[in-house]
CSV table of C-alpha atoms in Angstrom, one decimal:
chain,number,residue,atom,x,y,z
A,1,UNK,CA,169.4,66.8,68.4
A,2,UNK,CA,168.5,65.5,71.1
A,3,UNK,CA,164.6,64.4,70.2
A,4,UNK,CA,162.2,63.7,73.2
A,5,UNK,CA,159.0,61.8,72.5
A,6,UNK,CA,155.8,62.7,74.3
A,7,UNK,CA,155.6,61.5,77.7
A,8,UNK,CA,152.4,62.2,80.0
A,9,UNK,CA,153.5,63.4,83.9
A,10,UNK,CA,151.9,59.8,84.8
A,11,UNK,CA,154.7,58.2,83.0
A,12,UNK,CA,157.0,60.6,84.8
A,13,UNK,CA,155.2,59.0,88.3
A,14,UNK,CA,155.0,56.0,87.2
A,15,UNK,CA,159.4,55.6,86.1
A,16,UNK,CA,159.6,57.7,89.6
A,17,UNK,CA,157.9,54.4,92.0
A,18,UNK,CA,160.2,51.9,90.5
A,19,UNK,CA,163.3,53.9,90.7
A,20,UNK,CA,163.0,55.7,94.3
A,21,UNK,CA,160.6,52.5,96.0
A,22,UNK,CA,161.8,53.4,99.9
A,23,UNK,CA,161.0,57.2,99.0
A,24,UNK,CA,157.8,58.7,99.8
A,25,UNK,CA,155.8,59.8,96.4
A,26,UNK,CA,153.5,63.1,96.8
A,27,UNK,CA,152.0,64.1,93.4
A,28,UNK,CA,148.6,65.0,94.9
A,29,UNK,CA,148.4,69.0,93.5
A,30,UNK,CA,147.4,70.8,96.2
A,31,UNK,CA,150.4,69.5,98.1
A,32,UNK,CA,152.7,70.2,95.2
A,33,UNK,CA,151.0,74.1,95.9
A,34,UNK,CA,151.9,74.1,99.2
A,35,UNK,CA,155.4,73.0,98.5
A,36,UNK,CA,156.1,75.2,95.7
A,37,UNK,CA,156.7,78.9,97.3
A,38,UNK,CA,159.9,78.5,100.4
A,39,UNK,CA,158.2,79.4,103.5
A,40,UNK,CA,159.9,82.4,104.6
A,41,UNK,CA,161.3,84.0,100.8
A,42,UNK,CA,158.9,87.3,99.6
A,43,UNK,CA,159.8,85.3,95.8
A,44,UNK,CA,156.2,83.1,95.1
A,45,UNK,CA,156.2,80.9,92.7
A,46,UNK,CA,153.7,79.7,90.3
A,47,UNK,CA,154.8,76.8,88.6
A,48,UNK,CA,153.2,73.1,88.9
A,49,UNK,CA,156.1,70.4,89.9
A,50,UNK,CA,154.8,67.2,88.8
A,51,UNK,CA,156.0,65.3,92.3
A,52,UNK,CA,157.6,66.0,95.8
A,53,UNK,CA,159.9,63.1,96.8
A,54,UNK,CA,161.3,62.1,100.1
A,55,UNK,CA,164.0,60.7,99.5
A,56,UNK,CA,165.1,57.9,102.2
A,57,UNK,CA,168.5,57.1,101.0
A,58,UNK,CA,171.6,57.3,97.9
A,59,UNK,CA,169.6,55.2,95.8
A,60,UNK,CA,166.2,57.2,96.3
A,61,UNK,CA,168.6,60.1,94.7
A,62,UNK,CA,170.4,58.0,92.3
A,63,UNK,CA,167.2,56.9,90.9
A,64,UNK,CA,165.4,60.4,90.7
A,65,UNK,CA,167.3,62.1,89.5
A,66,UNK,CA,168.4,58.9,86.3
A,67,UNK,CA,164.1,59.5,85.6
A,68,UNK,CA,165.0,63.5,85.1
A,69,UNK,CA,167.6,62.6,83.1
A,70,UNK,CA,165.2,60.5,81.0
A,71,UNK,CA,163.0,62.7,80.2
A,72,UNK,CA,165.1,66.3,81.0
A,73,UNK,CA,163.4,67.5,83.6
A,74,UNK,CA,164.8,69.9,86.3
A,75,UNK,CA,165.2,68.6,89.9
A,76,UNK,CA,164.6,71.5,92.7
A,77,UNK,CA,166.6,69.7,95.7
A,78,UNK,CA,165.7,70.5,99.5
A,79,UNK,CA,166.0,70.0,103.0
A,80,UNK,CA,163.6,72.4,105.2
A,81,UNK,CA,162.5,74.5,103.3
A,82,UNK,CA,163.8,77.7,105.1
A,83,UNK,CA,165.8,79.4,101.8
A,84,UNK,CA,165.1,83.2,102.2
A,85,UNK,CA,166.3,83.2,98.8
A,86,UNK,CA,163.8,81.1,97.0
A,87,UNK,CA,166.2,79.0,96.4
A,88,UNK,CA,163.8,75.4,96.4
A,89,UNK,CA,161.1,77.4,95.0
A,90,UNK,CA,158.7,74.9,92.2
A,91,UNK,CA,160.0,75.9,88.4
A,92,UNK,CA,157.6,74.3,86.3
A,93,UNK,CA,157.7,70.7,85.5
A,94,UNK,CA,160.1,69.9,88.5
A,95,UNK,CA,160.9,66.8,90.8
A,96,UNK,CA,161.2,68.4,94.3
A,97,UNK,CA,163.6,66.0,95.7
A,98,UNK,CA,164.0,66.3,99.6
A,99,UNK,CA,166.8,64.9,102.1
A,100,UNK,CA,164.9,65.8,105.3
A,101,UNK,CA,164.3,61.8,106.0
A,102,UNK,CA,168.2,61.7,106.4
A,103,UNK,CA,168.8,62.7,109.0
A,104,UNK,CA,170.6,60.6,111.3
A,105,UNK,CA,173.8,62.1,113.5
A,106,UNK,CA,176.3,58.6,111.7
A,107,UNK,CA,179.7,60.1,114.5
A,108,UNK,CA,180.1,62.5,116.7
A,109,UNK,CA,183.7,61.8,117.8
A,110,UNK,CA,185.6,64.0,120.7
A,111,UNK,CA,189.1,62.4,120.3
A,112,UNK,CA,189.2,63.4,116.1
A,113,UNK,CA,187.4,66.5,117.1
A,114,UNK,CA,185.0,65.3,114.3
A,115,UNK,CA,181.1,64.1,113.1
A,116,UNK,CA,178.7,63.0,110.4
A,117,UNK,CA,175.9,63.3,109.4
A,118,UNK,CA,173.5,63.2,106.6
A,119,UNK,CA,171.9,66.0,105.5
A,120,UNK,CA,168.6,65.9,107.0
A,121,UNK,CA,170.1,66.6,110.5
A,122,UNK,CA,168.7,69.9,112.1
A,123,UNK,CA,172.0,71.9,112.5
A,124,UNK,CA,171.2,72.5,116.6
A,125,UNK,CA,170.4,68.7,117.4
A,126,UNK,CA,174.2,68.3,115.7
A,127,UNK,CA,175.7,70.7,118.6
A,128,UNK,CA,173.4,69.7,121.6
A,129,UNK,CA,175.1,65.9,119.9
A,130,UNK,CA,178.2,66.7,120.6
A,131,UNK,CA,176.9,69.0,123.4
A,132,UNK,CA,177.2,65.6,125.7
A,133,UNK,CA,180.8,64.6,124.7
A,134,UNK,CA,182.1,68.7,125.8
A,135,UNK,CA,181.9,69.6,122.1
A,136,UNK,CA,180.1,72.1,120.5
A,137,UNK,CA,179.6,72.3,116.3
A,138,UNK,CA,180.3,76.7,116.1
A,139,UNK,CA,178.0,77.7,112.7
A,140,UNK,CA,174.9,78.7,114.7
A,141,UNK,CA,173.1,80.7,112.0
A,142,UNK,CA,169.6,82.4,113.9
A,143,UNK,CA,167.4,80.0,112.3
A,144,UNK,CA,170.2,77.2,114.2
A,145,UNK,CA,166.6,75.5,116.2
A,146,UNK,CA,165.0,74.5,112.4
A,147,UNK,CA,167.9,74.6,109.7
A,148,UNK,CA,169.6,71.8,108.2
A,149,UNK,CA,173.1,71.0,107.9
A,150,UNK,CA,172.1,70.3,104.1
A,151,UNK,CA,170.3,73.3,103.9
A,152,UNK,CA,173.2,75.1,106.1
A,153,UNK,CA,176.2,73.6,103.4
A,154,UNK,CA,173.6,74.8,100.7
A,155,UNK,CA,173.4,77.7,100.8
A,156,UNK,CA,177.1,78.6,104.1
A,157,UNK,CA,175.4,79.4,106.7
A,158,UNK,CA,177.1,82.1,108.3
A,159,UNK,CA,175.8,82.8,111.8
A,160,UNK,CA,176.9,85.2,115.1
A,161,UNK,CA,179.3,83.4,115.8
A,162,UNK,CA,181.2,83.6,112.4
A,163,UNK,CA,184.1,86.6,113.1
A,164,UNK,CA,185.6,83.5,115.9
A,165,UNK,CA,184.8,80.3,114.2
A,166,UNK,CA,183.5,80.9,110.8
A,167,UNK,CA,180.7,79.8,109.1
A,168,UNK,CA,179.8,76.8,107.5
A,169,UNK,CA,182.3,76.2,105.1
A,170,UNK,CA,185.3,76.6,108.0
A,171,UNK,CA,183.6,73.7,109.6
A,172,UNK,CA,183.1,71.5,106.5
A,173,UNK,CA,185.8,69.1,106.6
A,174,UNK,CA,184.1,66.2,104.2
A,175,UNK,CA,181.5,64.9,101.7
A,176,UNK,CA,179.2,62.5,99.4
A,177,UNK,CA,177.3,64.4,96.7
A,178,UNK,CA,175.7,62.8,94.3
A,179,UNK,CA,176.3,64.4,90.7
A,180,UNK,CA,174.0,64.7,88.0
A,181,UNK,CA,175.0,61.9,86.1
A,182,UNK,CA,174.3,59.4,89.2
A,183,UNK,CA,177.4,59.7,89.8
A,184,UNK,CA,178.5,58.9,93.5
A,185,UNK,CA,182.0,60.7,94.9
A,186,UNK,CA,183.6,61.5,98.5
A,187,UNK,CA,185.4,65.1,98.4
A,188,UNK,CA,187.5,65.4,101.2
A,189,UNK,CA,188.6,64.4,104.8
A,190,UNK,CA,189.0,63.7,108.4
A,191,UNK,CA,192.3,66.1,108.3
A,192,UNK,CA,191.9,68.5,109.3
A,193,UNK,CA,195.0,69.6,106.4
A,194,UNK,CA,194.6,68.7,103.2
A,195,UNK,CA,196.6,70.0,100.4
A,196,UNK,CA,195.4,67.8,97.7
A,197,UNK,CA,194.1,67.8,94.4
A,198,UNK,CA,191.8,71.0,93.7
A,199,UNK,CA,189.1,71.8,97.0
A,200,UNK,CA,186.2,69.9,95.3
A,201,UNK,CA,184.6,69.9,99.1
A,202,UNK,CA,184.2,74.1,99.3
A,203,UNK,CA,183.2,74.0,95.8
A,204,UNK,CA,180.3,72.4,97.0
A,205,UNK,CA,180.1,74.2,99.6
A,206,UNK,CA,177.5,76.9,99.3
A,207,UNK,CA,176.5,75.0,95.5
A,208,UNK,CA,172.7,76.0,96.4
A,209,UNK,CA,172.5,71.9,95.0
A,210,UNK,CA,173.1,72.6,91.2
A,211,UNK,CA,175.8,70.6,91.3
A,212,UNK,CA,175.7,67.5,93.0
A,213,UNK,CA,173.1,66.6,95.6
A,214,UNK,CA,174.8,66.4,98.8
A,215,UNK,CA,174.8,62.9,101.5
A,216,UNK,CA,176.8,62.8,104.0
A,217,UNK,CA,178.7,65.8,105.7
A,218,UNK,CA,181.7,65.1,107.9
A,219,UNK,CA,182.3,68.6,109.4
A,220,UNK,CA,184.7,69.8,112.6
A,221,UNK,CA,183.3,70.0,116.4
A,222,UNK,CA,185.4,72.2,119.2
A,223,UNK,CA,185.7,71.9,122.4
A,224,UNK,CA,183.5,73.6,125.0
A,225,UNK,CA,185.5,76.6,126.4
A,226,UNK,CA,186.6,76.9,129.5
A,227,UNK,CA,186.1,79.0,132.1
A,228,UNK,CA,183.3,81.6,132.6
A,229,UNK,CA,181.7,83.3,129.4
A,230,UNK,CA,181.8,87.5,129.3
A,231,UNK,CA,178.0,88.9,128.6
A,232,UNK,CA,178.2,93.3,127.8
A,233,UNK,CA,176.1,95.7,126.8
A,234,UNK,CA,176.2,99.2,126.2
A,235,UNK,CA,174.3,102.5,124.7
A,236,UNK,CA,175.9,104.6,122.4
A,237,UNK,CA,174.8,108.2,121.2
A,238,UNK,CA,175.3,107.7,117.1
A,239,UNK,CA,176.5,104.5,114.8
A,240,UNK,CA,179.7,105.8,114.1
A,241,UNK,CA,181.0,106.2,118.5
A,242,UNK,CA,179.3,102.4,117.4
A,243,UNK,CA,182.3,101.7,115.5
A,244,UNK,CA,184.4,103.1,117.4
A,245,UNK,CA,183.7,101.0,120.4
A,246,UNK,CA,183.3,98.1,118.0
A,247,UNK,CA,186.8,98.9,116.2
A,248,UNK,CA,188.4,98.8,119.5
A,249,UNK,CA,187.0,95.3,120.5
A,250,UNK,CA,187.8,93.6,118.0
A,251,UNK,CA,191.6,95.1,118.4
A,252,UNK,CA,192.4,94.5,121.8
A,253,UNK,CA,192.3,90.6,121.3
A,254,UNK,CA,189.3,89.7,123.2
A,255,UNK,CA,188.4,87.5,120.6
A,256,UNK,CA,184.7,87.5,120.8
A,257,UNK,CA,182.0,85.4,119.9
A,258,UNK,CA,179.5,88.2,119.3
A,259,UNK,CA,179.2,91.2,118.2
A,260,UNK,CA,176.0,92.2,117.3
A,261,UNK,CA,175.0,96.0,116.4
A,262,UNK,CA,171.1,98.2,116.8
A,263,UNK,CA,169.7,101.3,114.7
A,264,UNK,CA,168.2,103.5,116.9
A,265,UNK,CA,164.9,102.4,115.0
A,266,UNK,CA,165.9,98.7,116.2
A,267,UNK,CA,165.6,100.9,120.1
A,268,UNK,CA,162.8,102.0,119.2
A,269,UNK,CA,161.1,99.0,119.1
A,270,UNK,CA,163.0,96.8,121.9
A,271,UNK,CA,161.3,99.7,124.4
A,272,UNK,CA,157.8,99.1,122.5
A,273,UNK,CA,157.7,96.2,123.8
A,274,UNK,CA,159.8,95.2,126.2
A,275,UNK,CA,158.5,98.6,129.0
A,276,UNK,CA,162.7,99.8,128.3
A,277,UNK,CA,163.7,102.8,127.9
A,278,UNK,CA,167.4,101.9,125.3
A,279,UNK,CA,166.5,105.5,123.3
A,280,UNK,CA,167.2,108.2,125.7
A,281,UNK,CA,170.2,107.6,126.0
A,282,UNK,CA,171.4,107.0,122.8
A,283,UNK,CA,171.3,105.4,118.7
A,284,UNK,CA,172.1,102.7,118.5
A,285,UNK,CA,173.6,99.4,121.0
A,286,UNK,CA,176.3,96.7,121.2
A,287,UNK,CA,176.1,93.5,122.1
A,288,UNK,CA,179.3,91.6,123.2
A,289,UNK,CA,179.9,88.5,124.4
A,290,UNK,CA,183.2,86.8,125.1
A,291,UNK,CA,183.7,82.6,125.2
A,292,UNK,CA,185.9,81.1,128.1
A,293,UNK,CA,186.9,84.4,128.7
A,294,UNK,CA,188.7,85.8,132.0
A,295,UNK,CA,188.8,89.4,134.3
A,296,UNK,CA,191.4,90.6,131.7
A,297,UNK,CA,188.1,90.3,128.9
A,298,UNK,CA,186.2,91.5,130.9
A,299,UNK,CA,188.4,95.6,131.7
A,300,UNK,CA,189.1,96.1,128.8
A,301,UNK,CA,185.5,95.8,128.1
A,302,UNK,CA,184.8,98.1,130.8
A,303,UNK,CA,188.0,100.4,129.8
A,304,UNK,CA,186.4,100.3,126.4
A,305,UNK,CA,182.2,101.0,126.9
A,306,UNK,CA,183.4,104.1,129.1
A,307,UNK,CA,186.1,105.3,126.9
A,308,UNK,CA,182.8,105.6,124.3
A,309,UNK,CA,180.9,107.3,126.5
A,310,UNK,CA,178.6,104.1,126.7
A,311,UNK,CA,175.3,104.2,128.3
A,312,UNK,CA,173.0,101.5,131.0
A,313,UNK,CA,176.2,100.2,130.3
A,314,UNK,CA,175.4,95.6,131.4
A,315,UNK,CA,178.6,94.0,131.9
A,316,UNK,CA,178.7,90.6,133.5
A,317,UNK,CA,180.0,87.0,133.9
A,318,UNK,CA,177.2,85.5,135.3
A,319,UNK,CA,175.8,83.4,133.0
A,320,UNK,CA,172.2,83.2,134.1
A,321,UNK,CA,173.3,87.8,133.3
A,322,UNK,CA,175.3,86.1,130.8
A,323,UNK,CA,172.5,84.5,129.4
A,324,UNK,CA,170.7,87.9,129.5
A,325,UNK,CA,172.9,90.3,127.8
A,326,UNK,CA,173.0,88.3,124.9
A,327,UNK,CA,169.7,88.0,124.3
A,328,UNK,CA,169.3,91.1,123.9
A,329,UNK,CA,170.9,90.3,120.3
A,330,UNK,CA,168.2,87.9,119.5
A,331,UNK,CA,165.4,91.0,120.9
A,332,UNK,CA,165.2,92.3,118.0
A,333,UNK,CA,163.0,89.6,116.1
A,334,UNK,CA,160.2,89.4,118.4
A,335,UNK,CA,160.1,93.4,118.6
A,336,UNK,CA,160.4,93.6,115.0
A,337,UNK,CA,158.1,90.8,114.1
A,338,UNK,CA,155.3,91.9,116.1
A,339,UNK,CA,153.5,94.8,114.0
A,340,UNK,CA,151.4,91.7,112.6
A,341,UNK,CA,150.6,94.3,109.9
A,342,UNK,CA,153.2,94.3,108.1
A,343,UNK,CA,155.2,91.8,106.0
A,344,UNK,CA,159.7,92.0,105.9
A,345,UNK,CA,162.5,91.3,104.1
A,346,UNK,CA,166.1,90.7,105.9
A,347,UNK,CA,168.5,90.8,103.9
A,348,UNK,CA,172.5,89.6,104.3
A,349,UNK,CA,175.1,92.0,102.6
A,350,UNK,CA,178.4,91.7,104.1
A,351,UNK,CA,180.7,94.5,103.9
A,352,UNK,CA,184.6,95.6,104.9
A,353,UNK,CA,184.8,95.8,109.3
A,354,UNK,CA,185.7,99.4,108.8
A,355,UNK,CA,182.6,100.1,106.3
A,356,UNK,CA,179.5,98.5,108.5
A,357,UNK,CA,178.2,101.3,110.0
A,358,UNK,CA,178.4,103.4,106.8
A,359,UNK,CA,176.1,100.9,104.8
A,360,UNK,CA,173.9,101.3,108.1
A,361,UNK,CA,173.3,105.1,107.9
A,362,UNK,CA,172.4,104.3,103.8
A,363,UNK,CA,169.8,102.5,104.4
A,364,UNK,CA,168.4,104.6,107.5
A,365,UNK,CA,168.9,107.6,104.8
A,366,UNK,CA,167.3,105.8,101.8
A,367,UNK,CA,164.6,104.5,104.6
A,368,UNK,CA,163.6,107.8,105.4
A,369,UNK,CA,164.0,109.1,101.7
A,370,UNK,CA,161.7,105.8,100.1
A,371,UNK,CA,159.7,106.2,103.5
A,372,UNK,CA,160.3,102.6,104.1
A,373,UNK,CA,160.0,100.9,107.5
A,374,UNK,CA,163.5,99.3,107.9
A,375,UNK,CA,165.5,97.8,110.7
A,376,UNK,CA,169.5,97.9,110.9
A,377,UNK,CA,171.4,94.7,112.6
A,378,UNK,CA,175.2,94.1,112.4
A,379,UNK,CA,177.6,91.3,113.4
A,380,UNK,CA,179.8,94.0,113.4
A,381,UNK,CA,182.6,91.8,114.0
A,382,UNK,CA,181.9,90.0,110.7
A,383,UNK,CA,180.5,93.2,109.1
A,384,UNK,CA,177.8,91.2,108.2
A,385,UNK,CA,174.7,93.6,108.0
A,386,UNK,CA,171.2,92.2,107.8
A,387,UNK,CA,168.4,95.0,107.4
A,388,UNK,CA,164.7,94.1,107.6
A,389,UNK,CA,162.4,95.8,105.3
A,390,UNK,CA,159.3,96.4,106.6
A,391,UNK,CA,155.6,97.3,103.6
A,392,UNK,CA,152.0,96.5,104.6
A,393,UNK,CA,150.6,92.9,104.5
A,394,UNK,CA,147.5,94.8,102.5
A,395,UNK,CA,150.0,94.7,99.7
A,396,UNK,CA,149.3,92.6,96.8
A,397,UNK,CA,152.9,92.7,95.4
A,398,UNK,CA,156.2,94.5,96.7
A,399,UNK,CA,155.7,97.2,96.6
A,400,UNK,CA,157.8,99.4,94.0
A,401,UNK,CA,159.1,102.1,97.2
A,402,UNK,CA,160.8,99.1,98.7
A,403,UNK,CA,161.8,96.7,94.8
A,404,UNK,CA,164.2,100.6,93.9
A,405,UNK,CA,165.6,100.8,98.1
A,406,UNK,CA,166.5,97.1,98.0
A,407,UNK,CA,168.3,98.0,94.7
A,408,UNK,CA,169.9,100.7,96.4
A,409,UNK,CA,171.4,98.8,98.6
A,410,UNK,CA,172.7,96.3,96.4
A,411,UNK,CA,174.3,98.6,94.7
A,412,UNK,CA,175.6,100.5,98.2
A,413,UNK,CA,177.5,97.4,99.5
A,414,UNK,CA,179.3,96.5,96.3
A,415,UNK,CA,180.5,100.7,95.5
A,416,UNK,CA,182.1,99.0,100.0
A,417,UNK,CA,183.9,95.9,98.3
A,418,UNK,CA,181.5,94.5,99.8
A,419,UNK,CA,179.1,91.4,99.0
A,420,UNK,CA,175.5,91.1,98.4
A,421,UNK,CA,174.7,88.1,100.2
A,422,UNK,CA,177.3,87.0,103.3
A,423,UNK,CA,175.9,83.7,105.0
A,424,UNK,CA,172.0,83.9,102.8
A,425,UNK,CA,172.9,82.5,99.1
A,426,UNK,CA,171.3,83.5,96.2
A,427,UNK,CA,168.6,81.6,95.0
A,428,UNK,CA,166.8,83.1,92.0
A,429,UNK,CA,166.5,86.3,94.5
A,430,UNK,CA,170.1,88.1,93.6
A,431,UNK,CA,171.3,85.4,90.8
A,432,UNK,CA,170.6,88.4,88.2
A,433,UNK,CA,172.9,90.2,90.4
A,434,UNK,CA,176.0,87.6,89.3
A,435,UNK,CA,177.6,90.2,87.0
A,436,UNK,CA,177.8,92.7,88.7
A,437,UNK,CA,178.6,91.5,92.0
A,438,UNK,CA,181.7,89.7,90.7
A,439,UNK,CA,182.3,90.6,86.4
A,440,UNK,CA,181.8,89.1,83.5
A,441,UNK,CA,184.8,86.7,83.3
A,442,UNK,CA,184.5,85.6,86.6
A,443,UNK,CA,181.1,85.0,85.8
A,444,UNK,CA,181.6,83.0,82.3
A,445,UNK,CA,183.7,80.7,84.5
A,446,UNK,CA,180.8,79.7,87.0
A,447,UNK,CA,179.0,78.4,84.3
A,448,UNK,CA,181.0,76.7,82.2
A,449,UNK,CA,181.3,74.6,86.2
A,450,UNK,CA,177.5,74.4,85.8
A,451,UNK,CA,178.1,72.7,81.9
A,452,UNK,CA,180.9,70.4,83.1
A,453,UNK,CA,179.4,69.1,86.3
A,454,UNK,CA,175.6,69.4,85.1
A,455,UNK,CA,175.4,69.5,81.4
A,456,UNK,CA,172.0,69.1,80.6
A,457,UNK,CA,171.4,71.7,83.0
A,458,UNK,CA,169.3,69.4,86.0
A,459,UNK,CA,170.0,70.7,89.3
A,460,UNK,CA,168.2,73.3,90.8
A,461,UNK,CA,168.3,75.2,87.7
A,462,UNK,CA,167.6,80.3,87.3
A,463,UNK,CA,169.7,79.3,91.2
A,464,UNK,CA,172.9,80.9,91.9
A,465,UNK,CA,174.9,81.6,88.2
A,466,UNK,CA,173.0,84.0,85.6
């Protein structure tokens, strides 16, 4: 049995200064309290951190882990802290380690169609760097302007274009990772194909920092498509009709990079904010964008919109109009969040393609039954459904009917053979659902993997697994 000698916070801080000399070490109570909870999480931590360490290189990370092993302290990896699922909330007596300062784009190679970056690089900054050489970085989560490639890798972030380009895991070729015991490993290659050994690269993608701390990421880049993009939008009578139209678009061979649906509540919020009148013609809207398109695709979309009696049809390949039409996909956020008297929680459910509107209808029905404001959007091209649930800001805790609704939505998603996290990952919010989502044997296997790579269970405990 291991016996740990008594120690104080001062002992830990002293050792951190020596072990990570290039890092910024923050230990005052006020600053630590501000870092205790992720900014977008409805779960707030009251646990106290010992230190917040902003590292600048791999040696600092190894030093922090050495101190953590010595005192058996939890280490919580963090980049920009934008997790919705409490992925980097404080844990009592923990060390919060930020790789935000490791923010250099090390390589952008148009010939090999790849980039090498540190974890603190912002998603959109990488895309802009790729654009300068005629390439693009495809994963485009809604947080792309402020979330980092490291955070996206830890959560396997998705985005609107996942139906064409895939999620983060589909763009990650290789990783450099520091394990809990301080070993630095490189997994994956700079090649687009690799069948050698176990696929360790994708074991770490989406692991939320529970298996190792990612310090370098090699990602795919795609050429910017030739030709004009086409965007279209139409209002449909109801979600069933929208589902038929969306299915027709998916089967048409158009290969959209965006297919987003709004329910009636979102349309009402947009009408209120923008003085539009979408709701008068139907209770569901479909927005489609196709990159590098042609007249044949434009004609196919027009035919589908009209075949299913779409109203207020917008369809264009003119750049300014394409931007405006595709921009409708993001219009829901200011429309919903303009309600200053409410706070909101957004989830990321993913179901088989044919079931997305079924799930939206179930969510809307639950909202009526439980007297809850819920606005639901969906990426109907990949089956991801985003319910945004609101309740009064004056509430001191999440209301019981909201908790009841979230549980019911999760049960319904699993019942439809879906997953309760398609892109935000598990964090502390959903880890109690692991057994129901994966089954007991897979749950146990995850525990074994964790124990093999992190036998002291120091890295981001209480996250990802139960």
